[in-house]
GROMACS .gro file of C-alpha atoms in nm:
model
  189
    1MET     CA    1  13.111   9.788  -2.496
    2LYS     CA    2  12.979   9.439  -2.339
    3LEU     CA    3  12.869   9.449  -1.955
    4VAL     CA    4  12.747   9.151  -1.719
    5PHE     CA    5  12.434   9.255  -1.540
    6ALA     CA    6  12.448   9.020  -1.221
    7THR     CA    7  12.110   8.905  -1.246
    8ASN     CA    8  11.892   8.626  -1.347
    9ASN     CA    9  11.577   8.842  -1.290
   10LYS     CA   10  11.416   8.853  -1.635
   11ASN     CA   11  11.200   9.164  -1.542
   12LYS     CA   12  11.492   9.391  -1.404
   13LEU     CA   13  11.712   9.272  -1.712
   14LYS     CA   14  11.420   9.370  -1.938
   15GLU     CA   15  11.402   9.735  -1.769
   16VAL     CA   16  11.749   9.809  -1.789
   17GLN     CA   17  11.810   9.705  -2.141
   18ALA     CA   18  11.509   9.958  -2.247
   19LEU     CA   19  11.723  10.205  -2.089
   20VAL     CA   20  12.081  10.144  -2.199
   21PRO     CA   21  12.216  10.294  -2.537
   22ASN     CA   22  12.269  10.053  -2.802
   23HIS     CA   23  12.641  10.052  -2.808
   24ILE     CA   24  12.625   9.891  -2.473
   25GLU     CA   25  12.517   9.544  -2.475
   26ILE     CA   26  12.392   9.393  -2.156
   27VAL     CA   27  12.438   9.023  -2.090
   28SER     CA   28  12.284   8.830  -1.776
   29LEU     CA   29  12.445   8.603  -1.576
   30SER     CA   30  12.305   8.305  -1.745
   31ASP     CA   31  12.496   8.445  -2.067
   32ILE     CA   32  12.826   8.379  -1.879
   33GLY     CA   33  12.711   8.037  -1.725
   34CYS     CA   34  12.643   8.174  -1.384
   35THR     CA   35  12.346   7.965  -1.265
   36GLU     CA   36  12.408   7.948  -0.895
   37ASP     CA   37  12.248   8.215  -0.637
   38ILE     CA   38  12.472   8.456  -0.577
   39PRO     CA   39  12.497   8.512  -0.187
   40GLU     CA   40  12.311   8.832  -0.061
   41THR     CA   41  12.400   8.824   0.319
   42SER     CA   42  12.473   9.199   0.367
   43THR     CA   43  12.239   9.403   0.585
   44THR     CA   44  12.249   9.686   0.361
   45ILE     CA   45  12.116   9.732   0.003
   46GLU     CA   46  12.447   9.884  -0.108
   47GLY     CA   47  12.631   9.599   0.070
   48ASN     CA   48  12.439   9.327  -0.142
   49ALA     CA   49  12.508   9.519  -0.473
   50LYS     CA   50  12.863   9.511  -0.407
   51GLN     CA   51  12.875   9.164  -0.284
   52LYS     CA   52  12.723   9.046  -0.627
   53VAL     CA   53  12.985   9.226  -0.842
   54ASN     CA   54  13.278   9.094  -0.638
   55TYR     CA   55  13.106   8.744  -0.668
   56VAL     CA   56  13.095   8.775  -1.058
   57LYS     CA   57  13.449   8.943  -1.063
   58ASP     CA   58  13.598   8.701  -0.842
   59ASN     CA   59  13.455   8.380  -0.998
   60TYR     CA   60  13.415   8.462  -1.367
   61GLY     CA   61  13.652   8.738  -1.423
   62TYR     CA   62  13.415   8.969  -1.574
   63ASP     CA   63  13.358   9.352  -1.513
   64CYS     CA   64  12.979   9.387  -1.454
   65PHE     CA   65  12.722   9.584  -1.245
   66ALA     CA   66  12.463   9.475  -1.029
   67ASP     CA   67  12.173   9.620  -0.839
   68ASP     CA   68  11.986   9.560  -0.526
   69THR     CA   69  11.671   9.713  -0.454
   70GLY     CA   70  11.408   9.768  -0.138
   71LEU     CA   71  11.120   9.903  -0.060
   72GLU     CA   72  11.133  10.137   0.270
   73VAL     CA   73  10.804  10.197   0.435
   74GLU     CA   74  10.828  10.482   0.668
   75ALA     CA   75  10.548  10.339   0.936
   76LEU     CA   76  10.743  10.013   0.958
   77ASN     CA   77  11.070  10.168   1.053
   78TYR     CA   78  11.169  10.153   0.682
   79LYS     CA   79  11.116   9.794   0.640
   80PRO     CA   80  11.129   9.542   0.455
   81GLY     CA   81  11.406   9.741   0.308
   82VAL     CA   82  11.709   9.478   0.244
   83TYR     CA   83  11.463   9.196   0.293
   84SER     CA   84  11.219   9.302   0.045
   85ALA     CA   85  11.214   9.003  -0.180
   86ARG     CA   86  11.206   8.779   0.118
   87TYR     CA   87  10.959   8.972   0.319
   88ALA     CA   88  10.711   8.671   0.369
   89GLY     CA   89  10.947   8.405   0.334
   90GLU     CA   90  11.236   8.257   0.130
   91ASP     CA   91  11.022   8.149  -0.167
   92LYS     CA   92  11.011   8.533  -0.281
   93ASP     CA   93  10.674   8.512  -0.351
   94ALA     CA   94  10.564   8.881  -0.453
   95ASN     CA   95  10.169   8.845  -0.367
   96ALA     CA   96  10.262   8.714  -0.018
   97ASN     CA   97  10.509   8.996   0.047
   98MET     CA   98  10.256   9.249  -0.068
   99ASP     CA   99   9.986   9.080   0.144
  100LYS     CA  100  10.213   9.089   0.442
  101LEU     CA  101  10.294   9.442   0.416
  102LEU     CA  102   9.913   9.544   0.326
  103ASN     CA  103   9.841   9.346   0.657
  104GLU     CA  104  10.097   9.542   0.855
  105LEU     CA  105   9.971   9.876   0.734
  106ASN     CA  106   9.612   9.811   0.799
  107SER     CA  107   9.612  10.022   1.136
  108LYS     CA  108   9.846  10.268   1.021
  109GLY     CA  109   9.778  10.591   0.908
  110ASN     CA  110  10.122  10.696   0.756
  111ARG     CA  111  10.163  10.516   0.417
  112ASN     CA  112  10.468  10.711   0.300
  113ALA     CA  113  10.733  10.485   0.129
  114GLN     CA  114  11.021  10.508  -0.111
  115PHE     CA  115  11.199  10.242  -0.341
  116LYS     CA  116  11.554  10.262  -0.327
  117THR     CA  117  11.802  10.094  -0.598
  118VAL     CA  118  12.181  10.073  -0.554
  119ILE     CA  119  12.373   9.979  -0.845
  120ALA     CA  120  12.729   9.878  -0.788
  121LEU     CA  121  12.984   9.873  -1.091
  122ILE     CA  122  13.318   9.713  -1.110
  123LEU     CA  123  13.505   9.836  -1.426
  124ASP     CA  124  13.885   9.821  -1.465
  125GLY     CA  125  13.951   9.734  -1.119
  126GLU     CA  126  13.719  10.045  -0.984
  127LEU     CA  127  13.425   9.975  -0.770
  128ILE     CA  128  13.156  10.283  -0.795
  129THR     CA  129  12.791  10.262  -0.664
  130PHE     CA  130  12.500  10.470  -0.790
  131THR     CA  131  12.168  10.529  -0.608
  132GLY     CA  132  11.829  10.592  -0.715
  133ILE     CA  133  11.505  10.672  -0.496
  134CYS     CA  134  11.128  10.722  -0.588
  135SER     CA  135  10.913  10.853  -0.308
  136GLY     CA  136  10.538  10.760  -0.291
  137ASN     CA  137  10.274  10.583  -0.106
  138ILE     CA  138  10.168  10.241  -0.045
  139THR     CA  139   9.793  10.200  -0.171
  140GLU     CA  140   9.535  10.000   0.024
  141ASN     CA  141   9.490   9.763  -0.273
  142LYS     CA  142   9.687   9.579  -0.539
  143LYS     CA  143   9.616   9.782  -0.874
  144GLY     CA  144   9.760   9.705  -1.210
  145LEU     CA  145   9.900   9.392  -1.409
  146GLY     CA  146  10.243   9.519  -1.511
  147GLY     CA  147  10.567   9.551  -1.333
  148PHE     CA  148  10.681   9.323  -1.066
  149GLY     CA  149  10.739   9.285  -0.699
  150TYR     CA  150  10.559   9.552  -0.492
  151ASP     CA  151  10.458   9.746  -0.808
  152PRO     CA  152  10.073   9.690  -0.774
  153ILE     CA  153  10.093   9.852  -0.433
  154PHE     CA  154  10.331  10.138  -0.480
  155LEU     CA  155  10.192  10.479  -0.588
  156PRO     CA  156  10.473  10.721  -0.679
  157ASN     CA  157  10.459  11.084  -0.588
  158GLY     CA  158  10.246  11.282  -0.837
  159TYR     CA  159  10.095  11.016  -1.010
  160ASP     CA  160   9.750  10.872  -0.985
  161LYS     CA  161   9.852  10.503  -1.095
  162THR     CA  162  10.074  10.247  -0.944
  163PHE     CA  163  10.391  10.124  -1.092
  164ALA     CA  164  10.194   9.823  -1.209
  165GLU     CA  165   9.953  10.072  -1.402
  166LEU     CA  166  10.214  10.247  -1.566
  167PRO     CA  167  10.386  10.182  -1.902
  168LEU     CA  168  10.753  10.053  -1.859
  169SER     CA  169  10.872  10.383  -2.048
  170GLU     CA  170  10.719  10.596  -1.770
  171LYS     CA  171  10.826  10.386  -1.477
  172ASN     CA  172  11.198  10.380  -1.630
  173LYS     CA  173  11.163  10.752  -1.642
  174ILE     CA  174  11.062  10.820  -1.267
  175GLY     CA  175  11.153  10.500  -1.097
  176HIS     CA  176  11.421  10.414  -0.898
  177ARG     CA  177  11.608  10.178  -1.079
  178GLY     CA  178  11.588  10.400  -1.394
  179LYS     CA  179  11.726  10.691  -1.203
  180ALA     CA  180  12.031  10.456  -1.088
  181VAL     CA  181  12.079  10.320  -1.441
  182GLN     CA  182  12.068  10.669  -1.593
  183GLN     CA  183  12.365  10.757  -1.350
  184LEU     CA  184  12.546  10.438  -1.452
  185ILE     CA  185  12.496  10.533  -1.817
  186LYS     CA  186  12.639  10.869  -1.787
  187HIS     CA  187  12.944  10.736  -1.605
  188LEU     CA  188  12.994  10.485  -1.878
  189SER     CA  189  12.964  10.757  -2.134
   0.00000   0.00000   0.00000
């Protein structure tokens, strides 16, 4: 089975390819010739995931899946949420996003947060969503060199290492995207 993953994010692609069984071949947007930025104008994580799969199906004709992920911080009224990638501006600068978030949490005692991933799948005319959540806390400083995005400041519950300090195999077991992808795989099986 060949399935398009509606992303050009090499880090996300690598994470998902590591989870999917060998009989499912995952191809990216660039593999199908889609080089434009797909609009993400929804006000919800689920809405953006659905928007991406519909765009690929409507413009390229492929069944596919897409994800959207947000970091939801309790003390910040669950921000940055759907705006996580652009929290500090349109440049999608991970370090600037983390710096802004850490600065906003300086005076807050509550550092509870969760990563939420929604995967939308369009297959044989049917649209289905899968949600994965990983709860944890925001650290006071960046730690670790692995991962991407907010991984250096996210400490999953029950762990003493940030996502950026954990090996990809461990992050995929407990992480938001891994949980959503496992649901996707189960559905495809």
